[in-house]
Amino acid sequence: MSFSDKLSRWDLKVSPYLYISPFFILFVIVGLFPIAYTAVISFQEWDLVRNTGEFVGFQQYIWILGQEQFWVALRNTFSIFILSSVPQIILALFIAAMLDRNIRAKTFWRMSVLLPFVMAPVAVALIFSNLFGDNHGLVNTVLTNWGLPAIPWHKNPFWSHIAIATMVNFRWTGYNALILLAAMQAVPREYYEAATVDGAGPFRQFWSITLPSLRPTLIFVIITSTIGGLQIFDEPRMYDQEGNGGADQQWLTITLYLYRIGWGEFNFGRAAALAWILFLIIMVIGLINLAITRRLVRDEGGRGVVRTSRRKKGAVQ
Amino acid sequence: MNSRAFRRSAVAVAAFSATAIVLAGCAGGSGNSPSADPDEPITLTLATFNDFGYDDELLQEYMDENPNIKIVHNKAAVSQDARTNFFAKLGKEGLADIEAVEVDWFTEAMQYSDLLAEVPDSAKGRWLDWKEAAATDEDGRLVGFGTDIGPQAICYRADLFEAAGLPTDPEEVAALFDGDWDNYFDVADQYKEATGKPMIDSAHSVFQGMINQIEFPYDEPDGTVVATTSQETEDAYNAVVERAIPNSAYGPQWSDDWNASMANGEFASMLCPAWMLGIIEGNAPEVTGWSVANAFPNGGGNWGGSYLTVPANGKNVEAALALADWLTSAGTQEKTFVNAGQYPSVIEAQSSPAIVDSTNAYFNDAPTGTIFGERSEAVTVNTYKSVDFFKYNQALQDAITRVFDGLEDQQTAWDTYVAQVEAF
């Protein structure tokens, strides 16, 4: 075998791997390595400045799980996540459905929907802090002017979660709406025409055509907002000056707690253990999501539009 | 890269860094070595937070005297940001040539005093004894240049005091407040009776004032934790809850609401360390009624103050030490007092006419230099702030906030605090 033959065979075998390697090399360096290194630190009593540690086994994990604050943080994280994700996706669907119609200045409306997403979360948090101030906040000023009682934004856990969820929703609703809009536009227009001929109203069309077609996209949106929701940090951090999640941990989230242990107390062993616990929580939720997703997709039973469209494509081929 | 090329470049890198280390060693060892050319252009970075009073004009003065030096000043918004940055980079790369460190986390920094450059002998002895002692490590190395201290006085709104039927003249007010904390709270009760409003800005500021009069509020130098057993600490907590909370407009300080409140007369008095004057003026530039009374409950108290440190592995340690030396000299401290109300920790500056004779126009021409000088002399206790001070203090402040917000009662909030301390 000549050298060039050898080279071309090598080329055939190795090149594809070489082409896709940059991502994986990058992933190993900036993704996998930090995760593994965090695991190493989580078993140690770590000194950040001198980069040295002392092995203590599972002690850091046990400490975290024994903290009442951890469980409060877990509760807050899920509460804020549900208060933000559910209304957000419903609102995003509604906005997307509106934008999907034949309206004037389409691009203008679509761009404006995305505008809040471009704003830095810290800027959003600063603006909303002014709205949700206990004494001089805009919302409470309006309420008390109407003779209504002021809302305890920074005292009651529920109201603080509402305030933080509002900031999250402000930022992310438009982003999700655009993703859903893209999926809606992929739905063949003939379906709607046929439905109109059959006498179905806009609501019935949305329910029976749009929603079933959106299922895979909806699942994507739900999973990404789950991961984002469980890692929520900026908004609760900026909700007050100290960034400790409130005197009674009213709005302490897992990542905020992690930051407090890591950068407040400089206890990186514990912070790393908490990071790993969060990682595992997200994994578990992700698996549950996946299980539900699979069931939903299988459960179509031929009634949904997605299935029909696939069959059609097959027929064309 | 094949292995030979790799090896060759590795050798080159090693050789280069070895040379660099040797050169750096020479530069550090003797000032006369050729690599330490005094006229060589150098850029020095200076990292501070809040307002140290180092304005462009002041830094330009130094640059004019030393034409080869260019100063780049980076200001963090609050000291917590500076703290995070400091410990993330200490001993590694990326710190400024001069880093400001606040008293509240200075003990943490002292754990790594070997990573900080030593203050030159010529500068030693210029600061207050306790200020210098706190920056000296076990090996006797002084590693911090003291900037300011925070002797506390009482700021008050003369116009609101008048409306409440209280005296308004600074000297009469000082006489009114002269006494212990109970006396202070009695005046607050009186004010509330007359106006129906709280006299004090926040329960936390009162608590800070009390804690800064206790020598060992949370733990002792040998590591004994007294956070839950110290009678003084518990008494301070009880006094704040029972008497300060009913008379306070806010629980914690520094919120947007609290900032706004200085202008709209929600309260009439505030315990103020020297550096607080600038904050009041900044938040309420239109108000004309603010004054300073030369008094403080239970004598004196010191809240805050900072140091400048020079990381030992910086590129221009010698030049940075010289600049830090100049920035904390008596002459410069006189200027930073005028610029930002930073009351000097340098003894000579404290007695200089520039400070003794200074008045503050915003605070109705109060002789602030004299007032804070006397408040500084009244400080008798130097609170021990260990590595964990911040953690304990935060937990107890949270307990006060919970009572203030009506979430827990006095005893429950204390019990929660005890449980938190035991978990640390």
XYZ file of C-alpha atoms in Angstrom:
741
model
C 0.000 0.000 0.000
C 1.375 3.356 -0.991
C 1.732 6.217 1.422
C -1.030 8.264 -0.192
C -3.398 5.304 0.014
C -2.624 4.975 3.654
C -3.159 8.692 4.140
C -6.528 8.706 2.449
C -7.683 5.740 4.507
C -6.572 7.529 7.643
C -8.284 10.634 6.387
C -11.535 8.720 5.997
C -11.323 7.217 9.449
C -9.918 10.026 11.534
C -11.097 13.237 9.892
C -14.744 13.081 11.040
C -13.607 12.767 14.616
C -11.160 15.590 14.133
C -13.920 17.817 12.757
C -16.224 17.256 15.692
C -13.434 17.253 18.252
C -13.232 21.020 18.985
C -16.563 20.951 20.785
C -15.688 17.892 22.807
C -12.241 19.159 23.725
C -13.812 22.416 24.804
C -16.513 20.528 26.680
C -13.943 18.466 28.549
C -11.986 21.567 29.525
C -14.789 23.943 30.479
C -17.563 21.456 31.248
C -16.412 18.101 32.461
C -13.262 19.184 34.276
C -14.953 21.781 36.524
C -17.684 19.261 37.387
C -15.118 16.627 38.330
C -12.941 19.139 40.173
C -15.971 20.344 42.117
C -16.556 16.743 43.151
C -12.973 16.506 44.404
C -13.290 19.742 46.391
C -16.645 18.657 47.829
C -14.868 15.917 49.796
C -12.405 18.356 51.329
C -12.034 21.184 53.780
C -10.786 23.614 51.132
C -8.615 26.733 51.402
C -9.221 28.800 48.305
C -6.304 31.174 48.638
C -3.636 28.506 49.139
C -5.388 25.930 46.951
C -5.006 23.178 49.489
C -7.483 20.888 51.139
C -7.921 18.193 53.713
C -9.956 15.088 52.910
C -13.107 14.811 55.062
C -15.232 12.260 53.168
C -18.964 12.876 52.979
C -18.930 15.305 55.889
C -19.728 18.339 53.736
C -22.736 16.604 52.177
C -24.035 15.502 55.556
C -23.631 19.036 56.882
C -25.583 20.526 53.967
C -28.433 18.024 54.211
C -28.669 18.674 57.957
C -29.146 22.420 57.457
C -32.660 23.730 57.844
C -31.686 26.557 55.509
C -30.981 24.079 52.735
C -34.534 22.720 52.857
C -35.984 26.228 53.011
C -33.867 27.100 49.979
C -35.153 24.010 48.183
C -38.744 24.998 48.944
C -38.129 28.563 47.730
C -36.440 27.396 44.551
C -39.350 25.168 43.588
C -41.904 27.772 44.605
C -40.262 30.487 42.499
C -39.781 28.022 39.670
C -43.464 27.072 39.572
C -44.645 30.656 40.037
C -42.506 31.711 37.102
C -42.602 28.777 34.683
C -46.331 28.056 34.632
C -47.667 31.556 33.951
C -44.682 32.205 31.703
C -45.408 29.326 29.333
C -49.127 30.003 29.245
C -48.476 33.680 28.500
C -45.808 32.810 25.932
C -48.265 30.503 24.150
C -50.861 33.241 24.091
C -48.408 35.833 22.746
C -47.082 33.410 20.149
C -50.612 32.615 19.005
C -51.294 36.341 18.625
C -48.093 36.913 16.682
C -48.855 33.948 14.453
C -51.905 35.731 13.091
C -51.924 38.086 10.176
C -51.075 41.369 11.860
C -49.442 44.526 10.597
C -45.790 45.308 11.362
C -45.077 41.689 12.301
C -41.342 42.140 12.695
C -41.826 45.112 14.978
C -44.046 43.145 17.332
C -41.783 40.133 17.296
C -38.721 42.212 18.033
C -40.407 44.043 20.877
C -41.365 40.747 22.468
C -37.697 39.812 22.614
C -36.568 43.185 23.960
C -36.802 42.369 27.701
C -34.594 39.337 27.104
C -31.785 41.567 25.871
C -31.773 43.511 29.158
C -29.208 42.473 31.743
C -30.840 40.595 34.628
C -29.205 42.954 37.100
C -30.767 45.967 35.384
C -34.150 44.241 35.418
C -33.742 43.465 39.107
C -32.838 47.090 39.889
C -35.906 48.415 38.098
C -38.213 45.916 39.740
C -36.719 46.595 43.174
C -38.110 50.080 42.801
C -41.518 48.649 42.000
C -41.497 46.232 44.921
C -40.108 48.486 47.660
C -41.937 47.978 50.951
C -42.409 51.638 51.821
C -41.703 53.699 48.736
C -42.198 51.111 46.019
C -44.464 52.075 43.131
C -46.859 49.162 43.630
C -47.363 49.826 47.329
C -47.675 53.580 46.802
C -50.489 52.974 44.330
C -52.140 50.416 46.605
C -52.051 52.659 49.678
C -53.347 55.599 47.634
C -56.376 53.485 46.810
C -56.795 52.752 50.494
C -55.629 49.163 50.176
C -53.096 47.571 52.551
C -49.458 47.560 51.423
C -48.021 44.214 50.344
C -45.147 42.902 52.541
C -42.804 42.251 49.606
C -39.729 41.631 51.745
C -41.375 39.933 54.709
C -43.768 37.319 53.435
C -42.143 34.430 51.521
C -45.068 34.086 49.105
C -45.041 37.753 48.075
C -41.276 37.819 47.708
C -41.552 34.784 45.419
C -44.245 36.553 43.390
C -41.998 39.607 43.011
C -39.001 37.543 41.926
C -41.119 35.390 39.590
C -42.383 38.595 37.983
C -38.806 39.627 37.152
C -38.118 36.189 35.684
C -41.304 36.248 33.658
C -40.584 39.729 32.368
C -37.287 38.531 30.961
C -38.119 35.082 29.649
C -41.708 35.187 28.387
C -40.776 36.863 25.104
C -37.912 34.476 24.482
C -40.167 31.437 24.925
C -42.890 33.082 22.856
C -40.503 33.420 19.910
C -39.465 29.759 20.125
C -43.098 28.695 20.237
C -43.883 31.081 17.396
C -41.225 29.440 15.220
C -42.799 26.054 15.917
C -46.272 27.400 15.156
C -45.149 28.694 11.799
C -44.009 25.201 10.865
C -47.586 23.941 11.147
C -48.926 23.552 7.586
C -51.488 26.235 6.817
C -53.743 23.710 5.065
C -54.834 22.334 8.408
C -56.215 25.676 9.434
C -57.871 26.111 6.045
C -59.480 22.690 6.316
C -60.560 23.421 9.859
C -62.091 26.727 8.819
C -64.002 24.948 6.054
C -65.205 22.436 8.645
C -66.478 25.336 10.726
C -63.970 25.259 13.620
C -63.520 28.567 15.439
C -60.116 30.061 16.334
C -60.174 28.605 19.841
C -61.002 25.114 18.588
C -58.257 25.445 15.958
C -55.728 26.455 18.579
C -56.727 23.593 20.852
C -56.905 20.847 18.213
C -54.238 21.855 15.711
C -51.727 24.315 17.191
C -51.261 22.767 20.627
C -50.732 19.155 19.508
C -48.230 20.304 16.879
C -46.313 22.230 19.470
C -45.808 19.295 21.810
C -42.086 18.641 21.130
C -41.281 22.349 21.257
C -43.283 22.783 24.431
C -41.321 19.976 26.029
C -38.079 21.690 25.041
C -39.286 24.990 26.500
C -40.390 23.275 29.710
C -37.071 21.468 30.179
C -34.946 24.548 29.545
C -37.052 26.662 31.874
C -36.828 23.939 34.513
C -33.048 23.975 34.420
C -33.010 27.778 34.386
C -35.569 27.941 37.173
C -33.632 25.623 39.465
C -30.501 27.710 38.996
C -32.175 31.062 39.608
C -29.669 33.497 41.121
C -29.521 37.046 39.745
C -33.033 38.110 40.645
C -33.059 36.911 44.272
C -29.480 38.181 44.698
C -30.517 41.679 43.653
C -33.810 41.620 45.538
C -32.213 43.329 48.543
C -28.890 44.966 49.351
C -27.242 42.175 51.293
C -28.125 39.366 48.899
C -28.592 36.863 51.707
C -32.110 35.841 50.773
C -33.851 37.689 53.584
C -33.592 37.643 57.361
C -35.862 34.597 57.543
C -34.556 33.033 54.308
C -37.782 34.107 52.614
C -36.247 34.159 49.151
C -33.060 32.184 49.656
C -32.648 29.917 46.627
C -30.234 26.998 46.249
C -27.746 28.919 44.119
C -27.969 31.934 46.396
C -27.260 29.668 49.368
C -24.359 28.172 47.457
C -22.966 31.622 46.722
C -23.362 32.623 50.351
C -21.447 29.593 51.617
C -18.811 29.904 48.903
C -18.233 33.633 48.617
C -19.697 34.796 51.921
C -18.078 32.281 54.235
C -15.330 31.122 51.859
C -16.183 27.514 52.642
C -15.652 26.008 49.246
C -15.842 22.399 50.381
C -19.418 22.890 51.501
C -20.263 25.030 48.494
C -18.935 22.319 46.166
C -20.987 19.686 47.969
C -24.075 21.860 47.564
C -23.262 22.341 43.886
C -23.206 18.595 43.458
C -26.482 18.182 45.318
C -28.016 20.754 42.985
C -26.520 18.902 40.019
C -28.150 15.672 41.202
C -31.496 17.400 41.779
C -31.433 18.778 38.253
C -30.501 15.312 36.920
C -33.440 13.717 38.728
C -35.885 16.376 37.541
C -34.443 16.020 34.035
C -35.031 12.253 34.102
C -38.603 12.740 35.299
C -39.086 15.252 32.503
C -37.683 12.774 30.009
C -39.989 10.007 31.209
C -43.026 12.261 30.876
C -41.849 13.442 27.487
C -41.515 9.896 26.162
C -44.949 8.966 27.399
C -46.496 12.045 25.822
C -44.870 11.428 22.477
C -45.857 7.758 22.451
C -49.319 8.520 23.656
C -50.180 10.384 20.476
C -52.028 7.344 19.200
C -52.399 8.721 15.706
C -54.792 11.464 16.728
C -52.259 14.248 16.753
C -51.205 16.334 13.817
C -47.500 15.563 14.261
C -48.037 11.914 13.501
C -50.128 12.628 10.396
C -47.578 14.995 8.994
C -44.901 12.353 9.348
C -47.000 9.852 7.493
C -47.546 12.352 4.728
C -43.840 12.970 4.314
C -43.315 9.242 4.038
C -45.919 9.018 1.298
C -44.173 11.694 -0.747
C -40.903 9.845 -0.594
C 2.952 20.125 17.781
C 5.323 17.173 17.797
C 6.969 16.105 20.977
C 10.378 17.556 20.212
C 8.994 20.973 19.400
C 6.894 20.793 22.504
C 9.899 19.889 24.618
C 11.917 22.702 23.144
C 9.261 25.308 23.851
C 8.759 23.939 27.316
C 12.459 24.412 27.989
C 12.225 27.932 26.621
C 9.285 28.743 28.866
C 11.051 27.267 31.871
C 14.238 29.166 31.129
C 12.323 32.367 30.625
C 10.385 32.074 33.842
C 13.528 31.122 35.760
C 15.208 34.261 34.439
C 12.161 36.308 35.305
C 12.123 34.958 38.847
C 15.825 35.661 39.281
C 15.382 39.187 37.916
C 12.368 39.769 40.148
C 14.392 38.521 43.091
C 17.167 40.982 42.281
C 14.704 43.823 41.937
C 13.226 43.016 45.300
C 16.595 42.501 46.968
C 18.373 45.701 46.127
C 17.128 48.988 44.839
C 20.314 49.611 42.852
C 20.083 46.723 40.417
C 19.798 47.853 36.810
C 16.330 46.290 36.347
C 14.840 48.639 38.919
C 15.303 51.787 36.893
C 13.548 54.572 38.824
C 12.605 56.384 35.626
C 11.078 53.357 33.962
C 7.411 54.069 33.109
C 5.143 52.066 35.400
C 1.380 51.692 35.587
C 0.111 51.135 39.114
C -3.395 49.861 39.743
C -5.269 50.920 42.858
C -8.447 49.101 43.893
C -10.810 50.676 46.453
C -14.531 50.622 47.217
C -17.214 53.119 48.275
C -15.413 56.466 48.514
C -11.870 56.719 49.857
C -11.595 60.330 48.771
C -8.918 59.504 46.192
C -10.214 61.787 43.481
C -8.516 62.398 40.142
C -6.961 65.634 41.360
C -5.249 63.921 44.283
C -3.864 61.078 42.175
C -2.722 63.562 39.528
C -0.665 65.277 42.208
C 1.307 62.075 42.766
C 1.698 61.492 39.046
C 3.076 65.024 38.642
C 5.652 64.341 41.352
C 6.544 60.978 39.803
C 6.297 61.476 36.027
C 7.160 57.850 35.298
C 4.132 56.553 37.191
C 0.608 56.258 35.900
C -2.151 55.376 38.401
C -5.270 53.505 37.347
C -7.971 53.676 39.994
C -10.649 50.952 40.074
C -13.552 51.489 42.453
C -15.874 48.689 43.537
C -19.362 49.784 44.539
C -19.374 48.095 47.962
C -16.794 46.447 50.151
C -18.363 42.991 49.732
C -17.518 43.008 46.016
C -13.948 43.941 46.854
C -13.805 41.138 49.430
C -14.930 38.468 46.959
C -12.430 39.685 44.395
C -9.603 39.917 46.917
C -9.828 36.336 48.179
C -10.504 34.844 44.752
C -7.228 36.231 43.427
C -4.941 36.521 46.441
C -1.783 34.499 45.969
C -2.629 34.090 42.292
C -2.820 36.716 39.580
C -5.125 39.575 38.835
C -5.110 41.693 41.973
C -4.349 45.374 41.730
C -0.940 46.622 42.906
C -2.703 48.190 45.884
C -5.849 46.619 47.316
C -8.087 48.265 49.906
C -9.312 45.981 52.694
C -12.123 46.816 55.124
C -11.815 46.237 58.866
C -14.737 43.797 58.962
C -12.864 41.298 56.787
C -9.335 42.362 57.593
C -8.805 39.451 60.010
C -9.616 37.078 57.174
C -6.943 38.769 55.102
C -4.469 38.565 58.010
C -4.632 34.761 57.754
C -2.685 35.234 54.542
C -0.385 37.989 55.768
C 2.596 36.154 54.243
C 1.123 36.888 50.810
C 1.137 40.622 51.497
C 4.141 42.915 51.275
C 5.478 44.444 54.475
C 5.022 48.122 55.225
C 8.416 49.886 55.069
C 10.003 50.706 58.440
C 9.939 54.417 57.669
C 6.138 54.388 57.749
C 5.764 52.432 60.979
C 4.501 54.237 64.040
C 2.501 56.854 62.217
C -0.869 55.229 62.967
C -2.922 54.839 66.128
C -1.528 51.947 68.199
C -4.553 49.695 67.906
C -4.899 50.392 64.200
C -1.315 49.298 63.646
C -1.530 46.352 66.034
C -4.469 44.893 64.146
C -2.417 44.857 60.949
C 0.627 43.200 62.494
C 0.836 39.415 62.221
C 2.332 36.877 64.625
C 5.745 37.265 63.015
C 5.644 40.992 63.709
C 5.172 41.981 60.072
C 3.010 45.059 59.538
C 1.121 44.472 56.280
C -1.581 47.155 56.166
C -1.434 50.922 55.646
C -4.231 52.362 57.793
C -6.525 54.759 55.927
C -9.472 55.911 58.004
C -11.235 55.045 61.243
C -14.914 55.393 62.026
C -15.437 57.230 65.340
C -19.162 57.596 65.852
C -21.186 60.686 66.741
C -24.920 61.396 66.509
C -26.380 63.067 63.458
C -29.800 64.668 63.838
C -32.347 66.787 62.018
C -32.553 70.112 63.838
C -35.812 71.051 62.106
C -37.530 67.841 63.196
C -36.155 68.133 66.714
C -37.626 71.613 66.941
C -41.024 70.339 65.837
C -40.837 67.714 68.574
C -40.006 70.296 71.220
C -36.437 69.064 71.671
C -33.353 71.303 71.717
C -31.792 72.084 68.335
C -28.419 73.618 69.121
C -25.612 71.036 68.642
C -24.216 71.638 72.120
C -27.595 71.330 73.810
C -28.320 68.176 71.800
C -24.959 66.748 72.800
C -25.854 67.389 76.438
C -29.244 65.769 75.856
C -27.664 62.602 74.466
C -24.804 62.528 76.937
C -25.258 59.314 78.915
C -25.906 55.632 78.369
C -28.044 53.829 75.835
C -31.096 53.997 78.101
C -30.863 57.774 78.013
C -30.667 57.666 74.214
C -33.791 55.511 74.067
C -35.566 57.771 76.558
C -35.062 60.708 74.197
C -36.382 58.527 71.384
C -39.489 57.732 73.436
C -39.934 61.441 74.081
C -39.662 62.205 70.363
C -42.177 59.518 69.527
C -44.616 60.819 72.087
C -44.422 64.299 70.599
C -44.559 63.404 66.919
C -45.808 59.828 66.688
C -42.797 59.019 64.515
C -39.642 56.974 65.165
C -36.523 58.983 66.003
C -33.917 56.383 64.976
C -33.112 55.380 61.391
C -32.692 51.644 61.856
C -32.400 48.993 64.527
C -29.265 47.623 62.849
C -27.329 50.862 63.211
C -28.058 50.933 66.947
C -27.005 47.301 67.169
C -23.768 48.054 65.275
C -23.073 50.872 67.729
C -23.534 48.521 70.703
C -21.544 45.621 69.259
C -18.642 47.962 68.553
C -18.468 48.686 72.299
C -18.044 45.020 73.226
C -14.533 43.623 73.213
C -15.443 40.012 72.409
C -18.990 39.971 71.032
C -18.829 36.594 69.291
C -15.511 34.877 69.877
C -12.132 35.275 71.543
C -8.643 35.216 70.035
C -8.015 31.683 71.344
C -11.009 30.439 69.357
C -13.541 30.225 72.195
C -16.982 30.985 70.774
C -19.018 33.226 73.062
C -21.620 34.279 70.492
C -24.458 32.628 72.380
C -23.101 32.874 75.903
C -21.775 36.442 76.112
C -24.022 38.364 78.472
C -23.008 41.647 76.865
C -24.039 40.434 73.430
C -27.373 39.127 74.673
C -28.011 42.364 76.580
C -27.294 44.369 73.426
C -29.728 42.192 71.489
C -32.435 42.585 74.127
C -31.932 46.337 74.367
C -32.173 46.707 70.594
C -35.305 44.560 70.402
C -37.065 46.084 73.387
C -36.160 49.715 73.025
C -34.638 50.451 69.606
C -37.098 48.559 67.408
C -40.190 50.502 68.569
C -38.289 53.717 67.875
C -36.745 52.763 64.510
C -38.011 53.534 61.037
C -36.288 50.501 59.524
C -34.809 47.162 60.486
C -31.744 46.875 58.264
C -29.815 49.718 56.677
C -28.762 50.241 53.068
C -32.073 49.353 51.406
C -33.508 51.651 48.736
C -36.192 52.687 51.178
C -33.615 53.512 53.850
C -31.552 55.580 51.400
C -34.619 57.553 50.385
C -35.677 58.097 53.982
C -32.797 60.468 54.790
C -34.389 63.105 52.601
C -38.032 62.728 53.577
C -37.866 63.053 57.340
C -39.092 59.607 58.342
C -36.715 59.735 61.275
C -34.784 62.457 63.059
C -31.489 60.983 64.194
C -28.874 58.484 63.219
C -25.676 57.163 64.780
C -23.030 58.325 62.359
C -19.424 57.312 61.942
C -17.356 59.975 60.183
C -17.791 58.340 56.777
C -21.587 58.377 57.136
C -21.660 62.168 56.687
C -20.904 61.782 53.000
C -23.660 59.193 52.650
C -26.269 61.412 54.322
C -25.310 64.370 52.192
C -25.405 62.225 49.047
C -28.863 60.851 49.825
C -30.419 64.096 50.960
C -28.672 66.956 49.135
C -31.715 69.264 49.404
C -32.295 68.913 53.148
C -30.848 71.740 55.245
C -31.677 70.537 58.740
C -28.945 67.930 59.324
C -26.458 68.587 62.161
C -23.866 66.643 64.141
C -23.883 66.391 67.928
C -20.625 65.672 69.729
C -21.973 62.755 71.755
C -22.372 59.011 71.671
C -24.219 56.696 74.057
C -21.878 54.990 76.538
C -18.884 57.067 75.494
C -17.244 56.204 72.202
C -17.495 53.680 69.451
C -15.588 52.924 66.296
C -17.387 51.592 63.244
C -15.385 50.729 60.169
C -12.208 52.019 58.659
C -9.927 50.445 56.115
C -6.387 49.515 55.185
C -4.404 49.538 51.981
C -2.460 46.354 51.287
C 0.110 45.467 48.642
C -0.032 41.857 47.365
C 3.525 40.493 47.587
C 3.446 38.848 44.171
C 2.513 42.038 42.301
C 4.617 43.306 39.425
C 5.650 46.601 41.003
C 5.746 45.933 44.703
C 8.347 48.637 45.488
C 6.520 51.363 43.584
C 3.178 50.231 45.019
C 4.551 50.440 48.569
C 5.774 53.964 47.857
C 2.352 55.005 46.561
C 0.503 53.384 49.487
C 2.906 55.167 51.799
C 2.045 58.487 50.169
C -1.708 57.782 50.115
C -1.726 57.195 53.859
C 0.644 60.007 54.772
C -0.606 62.757 57.043
C -0.822 65.262 54.195
C -2.939 63.004 51.994
C -5.215 61.981 54.838
C -6.038 65.628 55.458
C -7.220 65.840 51.868
C -9.261 62.632 51.954
C -11.009 63.913 55.063
C -12.068 67.002 53.143
C -12.944 64.973 50.035
C -14.949 62.158 51.610
C -15.078 62.615 55.383
C -12.563 59.833 55.956
C -11.338 60.506 59.483
C -7.576 59.797 59.510
C -5.928 56.937 61.376
C -2.594 58.761 61.194
C -1.880 60.484 64.508
C -0.140 63.490 63.006
C -3.031 64.161 60.629
C -5.563 64.067 63.452
C -3.973 67.040 65.157
C -3.182 69.015 62.027
C -4.894 72.411 61.707
C -6.370 71.360 58.359
C -8.497 68.825 60.205
C -8.953 70.408 63.611
C -10.255 73.645 62.091
C -12.368 72.045 59.391
C -16.121 72.536 59.279
C -18.819 70.887 57.219
C -21.089 73.324 55.408
C -23.827 70.785 54.760
C -24.102 69.922 58.457
C -24.722 73.562 59.385
C -21.007 74.317 59.597
C -20.414 71.726 62.295
C -16.737 71.611 63.360
C -16.506 67.995 62.195
C -12.722 67.793 62.541
C -12.880 68.584 66.246
C -16.001 66.534 66.877
C -14.650 63.341 65.386
C -11.273 63.927 67.007
C -12.993 63.958 70.383
C -15.186 60.995 69.448
C -12.044 59.135 68.443
C -10.455 59.815 71.832
C -13.583 58.514 73.547
C -13.128 55.086 71.955
C -11.942 52.772 74.712
C -12.821 49.333 73.373
C -11.337 47.773 70.278
C -13.802 45.066 69.222
C -12.192 41.761 68.334
C -13.339 40.862 64.832
C -12.327 37.314 64.066
C -12.492 35.467 60.767
C -16.070 34.491 61.605
C -17.195 37.935 62.798
C -19.129 38.637 59.651
C -21.043 35.356 59.828
C -22.105 35.745 63.464
C -22.968 39.394 63.063
C -25.121 38.690 60.036
C -26.997 35.939 61.890
C -27.763 38.200 64.844
C -28.756 41.085 62.589
C -31.133 38.710 60.809
C -32.687 37.853 64.177
C -33.300 41.563 64.797
C -34.842 41.954 61.358
C -37.186 39.028 62.013
C -38.440 40.681 65.177
C -38.729 44.026 63.417
C -40.764 42.456 60.608
C -43.008 40.729 63.131
C -42.054 37.258 61.918
C -40.743 36.002 65.246
C -40.880 37.227 68.830
C -37.851 38.254 70.882
C -37.131 34.828 72.376
C -37.858 32.771 69.237
C -35.567 34.939 67.119
C -32.768 34.545 69.688
C -33.304 30.765 69.793
C -33.121 30.598 65.991
C -29.871 32.561 66.152
C -28.457 30.166 68.758
C -29.394 27.199 66.559
C -27.697 28.859 63.589
C -24.508 29.540 65.517
C -24.400 25.945 66.731
C -24.674 24.744 63.134
C -21.658 26.787 61.930
